[in-house]
Amino acid sequence: MDNHFTYGPRRGPCVVCGHSGTACARCRVAFYCGKEHQKQHWKVHKTTCGCVEVRSDERVGRHIVAVKDIPMRTVLMRELPLVVFPRAPRATANPLEPEEVCVACCLKVNETVPCGHCGAPLCKRSCPNLDRHNIECAALKPLEHSPRRFMREATLKFGDMLFPTGLRMDAAILKDLFPHLDPFAELHGLVAVRIWKAFEQEHGPRLLNLQHEIAMPSSENGTVDAAKLKSAYENFLTSVSVPADVALSLLACKGSETRKGLERACGACLINSFVFKKEKYSGAALYSGLSLLEHSCLPNARVLPDGDSEEVLLIAARDIAAGEHVTINYDYEKLLPTRSERWLKNAFLGFVCRCELCEDPTDRGTHLNAWYCTTCKSK
């Protein structure tokens, strides 16, 4: 296995001439067609080449640190996924016709065809990404011996069970109403099997390095109710064990070691997965270097897709000083309004955020959560 902490493309367009080139051996971000153009570009590239490295301490474990001053908009990492998997579709405009997702290419489609062996939904039997599904398909019980439902059929049957009158609701709505019932349980089980089987593939060593367990975070200074933190921790354990149970029921082989492997896969997925924000796509992936990044509600970097591919870039969102930890916001689409809410959200992933925003009672001078004084009209 390559010892570099990131996993990215080996070839790409030369930054000087645009012709096909190989990745810089040190940073794996820039590409050069040959030594001549690499030397020609060195005065520019040397300011950011090798600007981050992996370090470890007792507080946060392994993390990424800037080893030199990094200008804003610098590309810090260029990564390809170690494994890609589908996500359950969200609520649609018409809840009677929920979207379906191909488990191979993760594209949203109106109609799917079942895999001839296991019954998993595919956009077509000749899906160009069928090799992804083949990883878990061979390990699953044949369909005729284990009838199962995925996606739309699961959603509609789920609705019929709860509403005999024929009223059918979208799975995402039903999930909110009945959180202990999961119409996509078998899809989540399939994802667990895919990641578990990927442990045996080319990128297995990198996947096995991903964090998959958490410790229950402690409530310091009474900032968050300890009972709520415990509940968040227990929710994580349930979110690991339930898909593992379903995955085990789908497999032709069983055993304690298999169960441990499936739980490890579920834990790695919950803690490290990155979701693709694309209109016609419902997928997520695990990345090697990105899994080392810390969370901050005021991050100094951001993960962005590189075009329409599943390659992603980590880009400095502001100037980063040497010695500073490189951070991202794990849920950058929204910022939870109070510190206690942010803490509980992060407790599900096994940590309590210690960023500048969460440590400052004034919320960086914004007084976002302060009471408005009716006497002096000040916060």
JSON list of C-alpha atoms in Angstrom, two decimals, residues 124-285:
[
{"chain": "A", "resi": 124, "resn": "LYS", "atom": "CA", "xyz": [-30.13, -1.23, -15.71]},
{"chain": "A", "resi": 125, "resn": "ARG", "atom": "CA", "xyz": [-28.48, -4.62, -15.76]},
{"chain": "A", "resi": 126, "resn": "SER", "atom": "CA", "xyz": [-25.60, -3.12, -17.75]},
{"chain": "A", "resi": 127, "resn": "CYS", "atom": "CA", "xyz": [-24.92, -0.21, -15.36]},
{"chain": "A", "resi": 128, "resn": "PRO", "atom": "CA", "xyz": [-21.38, 1.07, -16.04]},
{"chain": "A", "resi": 129, "resn": "ASN", "atom": "CA", "xyz": [-20.60, 0.95, -12.30]},
{"chain": "A", "resi": 130, "resn": "LEU", "atom": "CA", "xyz": [-21.85, -2.60, -11.82]},
{"chain": "A", "resi": 131, "resn": "ASP", "atom": "CA", "xyz": [-18.45, -3.64, -10.44]},
{"chain": "A", "resi": 132, "resn": "ARG", "atom": "CA", "xyz": [-19.26, -1.70, -7.26]},
{"chain": "A", "resi": 133, "resn": "HIS", "atom": "CA", "xyz": [-22.32, -3.86, -6.64]},
{"chain": "A", "resi": 134, "resn": "ASN", "atom": "CA", "xyz": [-20.46, -7.04, -7.52]},
{"chain": "A", "resi": 135, "resn": "ILE", "atom": "CA", "xyz": [-18.35, -6.55, -4.37]},
{"chain": "A", "resi": 136, "resn": "GLU", "atom": "CA", "xyz": [-21.26, -7.43, -2.10]},
{"chain": "A", "resi": 137, "resn": "CYS", "atom": "CA", "xyz": [-23.56, -9.26, -4.51]},
{"chain": "A", "resi": 138, "resn": "ALA", "atom": "CA", "xyz": [-21.58, -12.50, -4.48]},
{"chain": "A", "resi": 139, "resn": "ALA", "atom": "CA", "xyz": [-21.70, -12.59, -0.67]},
{"chain": "A", "resi": 140, "resn": "LEU", "atom": "CA", "xyz": [-25.48, -12.11, -0.44]},
{"chain": "A", "resi": 141, "resn": "LYS", "atom": "CA", "xyz": [-27.98, -14.94, -0.36]},
{"chain": "A", "resi": 142, "resn": "PRO", "atom": "CA", "xyz": [-29.62, -15.63, -3.74]},
{"chain": "A", "resi": 143, "resn": "LEU", "atom": "CA", "xyz": [-32.93, -13.79, -4.11]},
{"chain": "A", "resi": 144, "resn": "GLU", "atom": "CA", "xyz": [-35.04, -16.94, -4.42]},
{"chain": "A", "resi": 145, "resn": "HIS", "atom": "CA", "xyz": [-33.88, -18.11, -1.00]},
{"chain": "A", "resi": 146, "resn": "SER", "atom": "CA", "xyz": [-34.27, -14.75, 0.74]},
{"chain": "A", "resi": 147, "resn": "PRO", "atom": "CA", "xyz": [-37.07, -12.53, -0.64]},
{"chain": "A", "resi": 148, "resn": "ARG", "atom": "CA", "xyz": [-36.31, -8.89, 0.06]},
{"chain": "A", "resi": 149, "resn": "ARG", "atom": "CA", "xyz": [-37.52, -5.48, -0.93]},
{"chain": "A", "resi": 150, "resn": "PHE", "atom": "CA", "xyz": [-35.53, -2.34, -1.63]},
{"chain": "A", "resi": 151, "resn": "MET", "atom": "CA", "xyz": [-36.42, 1.27, -2.29]},
{"chain": "A", "resi": 152, "resn": "ARG", "atom": "CA", "xyz": [-39.90, 1.91, -3.69]},
{"chain": "A", "resi": 153, "resn": "GLU", "atom": "CA", "xyz": [-41.44, -1.46, -2.96]},
{"chain": "A", "resi": 154, "resn": "ALA", "atom": "CA", "xyz": [-40.14, -1.30, 0.58]},
{"chain": "A", "resi": 155, "resn": "THR", "atom": "CA", "xyz": [-41.58, 2.20, 0.97]},
{"chain": "A", "resi": 156, "resn": "LEU", "atom": "CA", "xyz": [-45.01, 1.29, -0.35]},
{"chain": "A", "resi": 157, "resn": "LYS", "atom": "CA", "xyz": [-45.26, -1.97, 1.60]},
{"chain": "A", "resi": 158, "resn": "PHE", "atom": "CA", "xyz": [-44.17, -0.07, 4.68]},
{"chain": "A", "resi": 159, "resn": "GLY", "atom": "CA", "xyz": [-46.96, 2.44, 4.10]},
{"chain": "A", "resi": 160, "resn": "ASP", "atom": "CA", "xyz": [-49.54, -0.30, 3.54]},
{"chain": "A", "resi": 161, "resn": "MET", "atom": "CA", "xyz": [-48.56, -1.92, 6.82]},
{"chain": "A", "resi": 162, "resn": "LEU", "atom": "CA", "xyz": [-49.12, 1.30, 8.76]},
{"chain": "A", "resi": 163, "resn": "PHE", "atom": "CA", "xyz": [-52.09, 2.62, 6.79]},
{"chain": "A", "resi": 164, "resn": "PRO", "atom": "CA", "xyz": [-54.38, -0.25, 5.67]},
{"chain": "A", "resi": 165, "resn": "THR", "atom": "CA", "xyz": [-56.74, 2.22, 4.01]},
{"chain": "A", "resi": 166, "resn": "GLY", "atom": "CA", "xyz": [-54.27, 2.55, 1.17]},
{"chain": "A", "resi": 167, "resn": "LEU", "atom": "CA", "xyz": [-52.76, 5.90, 2.18]},
{"chain": "A", "resi": 168, "resn": "ARG", "atom": "CA", "xyz": [-49.09, 5.78, 1.27]},
{"chain": "A", "resi": 169, "resn": "MET", "atom": "CA", "xyz": [-46.47, 8.13, 2.54]},
{"chain": "A", "resi": 170, "resn": "ASP", "atom": "CA", "xyz": [-42.88, 8.84, 1.62]},
{"chain": "A", "resi": 171, "resn": "ALA", "atom": "CA", "xyz": [-40.30, 6.79, 3.52]},
{"chain": "A", "resi": 172, "resn": "ALA", "atom": "CA", "xyz": [-38.52, 9.89, 4.85]},
{"chain": "A", "resi": 173, "resn": "ILE", "atom": "CA", "xyz": [-41.80, 11.12, 6.41]},
{"chain": "A", "resi": 174, "resn": "LEU", "atom": "CA", "xyz": [-42.55, 7.70, 7.84]},
{"chain": "A", "resi": 175, "resn": "LYS", "atom": "CA", "xyz": [-39.04, 7.54, 9.29]},
{"chain": "A", "resi": 176, "resn": "ASP", "atom": "CA", "xyz": [-39.71, 10.76, 11.21]},
{"chain": "A", "resi": 177, "resn": "LEU", "atom": "CA", "xyz": [-43.06, 9.48, 12.49]},
{"chain": "A", "resi": 178, "resn": "PHE", "atom": "CA", "xyz": [-41.78, 6.02, 13.39]},
{"chain": "A", "resi": 179, "resn": "PRO", "atom": "CA", "xyz": [-38.02, 6.34, 14.02]},
{"chain": "A", "resi": 180, "resn": "HIS", "atom": "CA", "xyz": [-37.62, 2.71, 15.13]},
{"chain": "A", "resi": 181, "resn": "LEU", "atom": "CA", "xyz": [-38.95, 1.39, 11.81]},
{"chain": "A", "resi": 182, "resn": "ASP", "atom": "CA", "xyz": [-36.63, 1.71, 8.83]},
{"chain": "A", "resi": 183, "resn": "PRO", "atom": "CA", "xyz": [-38.08, 1.03, 5.37]},
{"chain": "A", "resi": 184, "resn": "PHE", "atom": "CA", "xyz": [-34.55, 1.11, 3.97]},
{"chain": "A", "resi": 185, "resn": "ALA", "atom": "CA", "xyz": [-33.08, -1.33, 6.47]},
{"chain": "A", "resi": 186, "resn": "GLU", "atom": "CA", "xyz": [-32.01, -3.77, 3.78]},
{"chain": "A", "resi": 187, "resn": "LEU", "atom": "CA", "xyz": [-30.38, -1.01, 1.75]},
{"chain": "A", "resi": 188, "resn": "HIS", "atom": "CA", "xyz": [-28.38, 0.02, 4.82]},
{"chain": "A", "resi": 189, "resn": "GLY", "atom": "CA", "xyz": [-27.50, -3.64, 5.35]},
{"chain": "A", "resi": 190, "resn": "LEU", "atom": "CA", "xyz": [-26.27, -3.85, 1.77]},
{"chain": "A", "resi": 191, "resn": "VAL", "atom": "CA", "xyz": [-24.04, -0.80, 2.33]},
{"chain": "A", "resi": 192, "resn": "ALA", "atom": "CA", "xyz": [-22.57, -2.47, 5.42]},
{"chain": "A", "resi": 193, "resn": "VAL", "atom": "CA", "xyz": [-21.77, -5.58, 3.40]},
{"chain": "A", "resi": 194, "resn": "ARG", "atom": "CA", "xyz": [-20.15, -3.51, 0.63]},
{"chain": "A", "resi": 195, "resn": "ILE", "atom": "CA", "xyz": [-17.80, -1.72, 3.03]},
{"chain": "A", "resi": 196, "resn": "TRP", "atom": "CA", "xyz": [-17.06, -4.96, 4.90]},
{"chain": "A", "resi": 197, "resn": "LYS", "atom": "CA", "xyz": [-16.15, -6.76, 1.67]},
{"chain": "A", "resi": 198, "resn": "ALA", "atom": "CA", "xyz": [-14.05, -3.75, 0.60]},
{"chain": "A", "resi": 199, "resn": "PHE", "atom": "CA", "xyz": [-11.81, -4.48, 3.61]},
{"chain": "A", "resi": 200, "resn": "GLU", "atom": "CA", "xyz": [-10.53, -7.41, 1.53]},
{"chain": "A", "resi": 201, "resn": "GLN", "atom": "CA", "xyz": [-9.97, -5.36, -1.63]},
{"chain": "A", "resi": 202, "resn": "GLU", "atom": "CA", "xyz": [-7.12, -3.14, -2.82]},
{"chain": "A", "resi": 203, "resn": "HIS", "atom": "CA", "xyz": [-7.95, -0.28, -0.46]},
{"chain": "A", "resi": 204, "resn": "GLY", "atom": "CA", "xyz": [-8.60, -2.55, 2.52]},
{"chain": "A", "resi": 205, "resn": "PRO", "atom": "CA", "xyz": [-5.58, -1.37, 4.57]},
{"chain": "A", "resi": 206, "resn": "ARG", "atom": "CA", "xyz": [-6.67, 2.26, 4.22]},
{"chain": "A", "resi": 207, "resn": "LEU", "atom": "CA", "xyz": [-10.28, 1.42, 5.14]},
{"chain": "A", "resi": 208, "resn": "LEU", "atom": "CA", "xyz": [-9.14, -0.54, 8.18]},
{"chain": "A", "resi": 209, "resn": "ASN", "atom": "CA", "xyz": [-7.26, 2.57, 9.36]},
{"chain": "A", "resi": 210, "resn": "LEU", "atom": "CA", "xyz": [-10.48, 4.59, 9.54]},
{"chain": "A", "resi": 211, "resn": "GLN", "atom": "CA", "xyz": [-11.92, 5.33, 12.96]},
{"chain": "A", "resi": 212, "resn": "HIS", "atom": "CA", "xyz": [-14.91, 3.08, 13.63]},
{"chain": "A", "resi": 213, "resn": "GLU", "atom": "CA", "xyz": [-15.51, 3.37, 17.38]},
{"chain": "A", "resi": 214, "resn": "ILE", "atom": "CA", "xyz": [-16.22, 6.28, 19.70]},
{"chain": "A", "resi": 215, "resn": "ALA", "atom": "CA", "xyz": [-16.10, 6.89, 23.44]},
{"chain": "A", "resi": 216, "resn": "MET", "atom": "CA", "xyz": [-19.00, 8.56, 25.20]},
{"chain": "A", "resi": 217, "resn": "PRO", "atom": "CA", "xyz": [-18.15, 12.29, 25.35]},
{"chain": "A", "resi": 218, "resn": "SER", "atom": "CA", "xyz": [-18.22, 13.88, 28.79]},
{"chain": "A", "resi": 219, "resn": "SER", "atom": "CA", "xyz": [-20.20, 16.95, 29.77]},
{"chain": "A", "resi": 220, "resn": "GLU", "atom": "CA", "xyz": [-17.69, 19.45, 31.13]},
{"chain": "A", "resi": 221, "resn": "ASN", "atom": "CA", "xyz": [-18.82, 22.31, 33.37]},
{"chain": "A", "resi": 222, "resn": "GLY", "atom": "CA", "xyz": [-22.44, 21.23, 32.94]},
{"chain": "A", "resi": 223, "resn": "THR", "atom": "CA", "xyz": [-22.63, 22.78, 29.46]},
{"chain": "A", "resi": 224, "resn": "VAL", "atom": "CA", "xyz": [-24.69, 19.87, 28.15]},
{"chain": "A", "resi": 225, "resn": "ASP", "atom": "CA", "xyz": [-26.97, 17.53, 30.05]},
{"chain": "A", "resi": 226, "resn": "ALA", "atom": "CA", "xyz": [-25.00, 14.32, 30.68]},
{"chain": "A", "resi": 227, "resn": "ALA", "atom": "CA", "xyz": [-28.15, 12.25, 30.09]},
{"chain": "A", "resi": 228, "resn": "LYS", "atom": "CA", "xyz": [-28.52, 13.77, 26.62]},
{"chain": "A", "resi": 229, "resn": "LEU", "atom": "CA", "xyz": [-24.89, 13.03, 25.81]},
{"chain": "A", "resi": 230, "resn": "LYS", "atom": "CA", "xyz": [-25.42, 9.44, 26.93]},
{"chain": "A", "resi": 231, "resn": "SER", "atom": "CA", "xyz": [-28.51, 9.20, 24.72]},
{"chain": "A", "resi": 232, "resn": "ALA", "atom": "CA", "xyz": [-26.54, 10.50, 21.71]},
{"chain": "A", "resi": 233, "resn": "TYR", "atom": "CA", "xyz": [-23.85, 7.89, 22.38]},
{"chain": "A", "resi": 234, "resn": "GLU", "atom": "CA", "xyz": [-26.45, 5.11, 22.63]},
{"chain": "A", "resi": 235, "resn": "ASN", "atom": "CA", "xyz": [-27.99, 6.28, 19.36]},
{"chain": "A", "resi": 236, "resn": "PHE", "atom": "CA", "xyz": [-24.61, 5.82, 17.72]},
{"chain": "A", "resi": 237, "resn": "LEU", "atom": "CA", "xyz": [-24.33, 2.27, 19.05]},
{"chain": "A", "resi": 238, "resn": "THR", "atom": "CA", "xyz": [-27.83, 1.49, 17.77]},
{"chain": "A", "resi": 239, "resn": "SER", "atom": "CA", "xyz": [-26.99, 2.97, 14.37]},
{"chain": "A", "resi": 240, "resn": "VAL", "atom": "CA", "xyz": [-24.06, 0.55, 14.21]},
{"chain": "A", "resi": 241, "resn": "SER", "atom": "CA", "xyz": [-25.73, -2.60, 15.52]},
{"chain": "A", "resi": 242, "resn": "VAL", "atom": "CA", "xyz": [-29.05, -2.45, 13.63]},
{"chain": "A", "resi": 243, "resn": "PRO", "atom": "CA", "xyz": [-27.59, -2.31, 10.08]},
{"chain": "A", "resi": 244, "resn": "ALA", "atom": "CA", "xyz": [-25.05, -4.96, 11.10]},
{"chain": "A", "resi": 245, "resn": "ASP", "atom": "CA", "xyz": [-27.91, -7.25, 12.18]},
{"chain": "A", "resi": 246, "resn": "VAL", "atom": "CA", "xyz": [-29.71, -6.69, 8.88]},
{"chain": "A", "resi": 247, "resn": "ALA", "atom": "CA", "xyz": [-26.49, -7.23, 6.91]},
{"chain": "A", "resi": 248, "resn": "LEU", "atom": "CA", "xyz": [-25.87, -10.49, 8.73]},
{"chain": "A", "resi": 249, "resn": "SER", "atom": "CA", "xyz": [-29.34, -11.72, 7.77]},
{"chain": "A", "resi": 250, "resn": "LEU", "atom": "CA", "xyz": [-28.59, -10.98, 4.10]},
{"chain": "A", "resi": 251, "resn": "LEU", "atom": "CA", "xyz": [-25.34, -12.93, 4.04]},
{"chain": "A", "resi": 252, "resn": "ALA", "atom": "CA", "xyz": [-24.93, -16.55, 3.12]},
{"chain": "A", "resi": 253, "resn": "CYS", "atom": "CA", "xyz": [-22.11, -16.87, 5.67]},
{"chain": "A", "resi": 254, "resn": "LYS", "atom": "CA", "xyz": [-22.40, -16.01, 9.36]},
{"chain": "A", "resi": 255, "resn": "GLY", "atom": "CA", "xyz": [-20.21, -15.97, 12.46]},
{"chain": "A", "resi": 256, "resn": "SER", "atom": "CA", "xyz": [-18.86, -13.76, 15.23]},
{"chain": "A", "resi": 257, "resn": "GLU", "atom": "CA", "xyz": [-15.96, -12.48, 13.12]},
{"chain": "A", "resi": 258, "resn": "THR", "atom": "CA", "xyz": [-18.36, -11.59, 10.32]},
{"chain": "A", "resi": 259, "resn": "ARG", "atom": "CA", "xyz": [-20.51, -9.69, 12.80]},
{"chain": "A", "resi": 260, "resn": "LYS", "atom": "CA", "xyz": [-17.47, -7.76, 14.11]},
{"chain": "A", "resi": 261, "resn": "GLY", "atom": "CA", "xyz": [-16.46, -6.87, 10.56]},
{"chain": "A", "resi": 262, "resn": "LEU", "atom": "CA", "xyz": [-19.95, -5.59, 9.74]},
{"chain": "A", "resi": 263, "resn": "GLU", "atom": "CA", "xyz": [-20.05, -3.47, 12.90]},
{"chain": "A", "resi": 264, "resn": "ARG", "atom": "CA", "xyz": [-16.65, -2.04, 12.02]},
{"chain": "A", "resi": 265, "resn": "ALA", "atom": "CA", "xyz": [-17.96, -1.19, 8.54]},
{"chain": "A", "resi": 266, "resn": "CYS", "atom": "CA", "xyz": [-21.07, 0.52, 9.98]},
{"chain": "A", "resi": 267, "resn": "GLY", "atom": "CA", "xyz": [-18.98, 2.52, 12.46]},
{"chain": "A", "resi": 268, "resn": "ALA", "atom": "CA", "xyz": [-16.53, 3.66, 9.79]},
{"chain": "A", "resi": 269, "resn": "CYS", "atom": "CA", "xyz": [-19.44, 4.69, 7.58]},
{"chain": "A", "resi": 270, "resn": "LEU", "atom": "CA", "xyz": [-21.17, 6.73, 10.29]},
{"chain": "A", "resi": 271, "resn": "ILE", "atom": "CA", "xyz": [-18.02, 8.56, 11.39]},
{"chain": "A", "resi": 272, "resn": "ASN", "atom": "CA", "xyz": [-16.18, 9.12, 8.10]},
{"chain": "A", "resi": 273, "resn": "SER", "atom": "CA", "xyz": [-18.61, 9.20, 5.17]},
{"chain": "A", "resi": 274, "resn": "PHE", "atom": "CA", "xyz": [-18.87, 12.25, 2.92]},
{"chain": "A", "resi": 275, "resn": "VAL", "atom": "CA", "xyz": [-22.13, 12.89, 1.08]},
{"chain": "A", "resi": 276, "resn": "PHE", "atom": "CA", "xyz": [-22.19, 14.04, -2.54]},
{"chain": "A", "resi": 277, "resn": "LYS", "atom": "CA", "xyz": [-24.39, 17.12, -2.98]},
{"chain": "A", "resi": 278, "resn": "LYS", "atom": "CA", "xyz": [-25.68, 16.53, -6.50]},
{"chain": "A", "resi": 279, "resn": "GLU", "atom": "CA", "xyz": [-29.21, 16.89, -7.85]},
{"chain": "A", "resi": 280, "resn": "LYS", "atom": "CA", "xyz": [-29.59, 13.49, -9.53]},
{"chain": "A", "resi": 281, "resn": "TYR", "atom": "CA", "xyz": [-27.23, 11.63, -7.23]},
{"chain": "A", "resi": 282, "resn": "SER", "atom": "CA", "xyz": [-27.79, 9.95, -3.87]},
{"chain": "A", "resi": 283, "resn": "GLY", "atom": "CA", "xyz": [-24.46, 8.55, -2.82]},
{"chain": "A", "resi": 284, "resn": "ALA", "atom": "CA", "xyz": [-21.69, 8.86, -0.25]},
{"chain": "A", "resi": 285, "resn": "ALA", "atom": "CA", "xyz": [-18.09, 7.68, 0.03]}
]
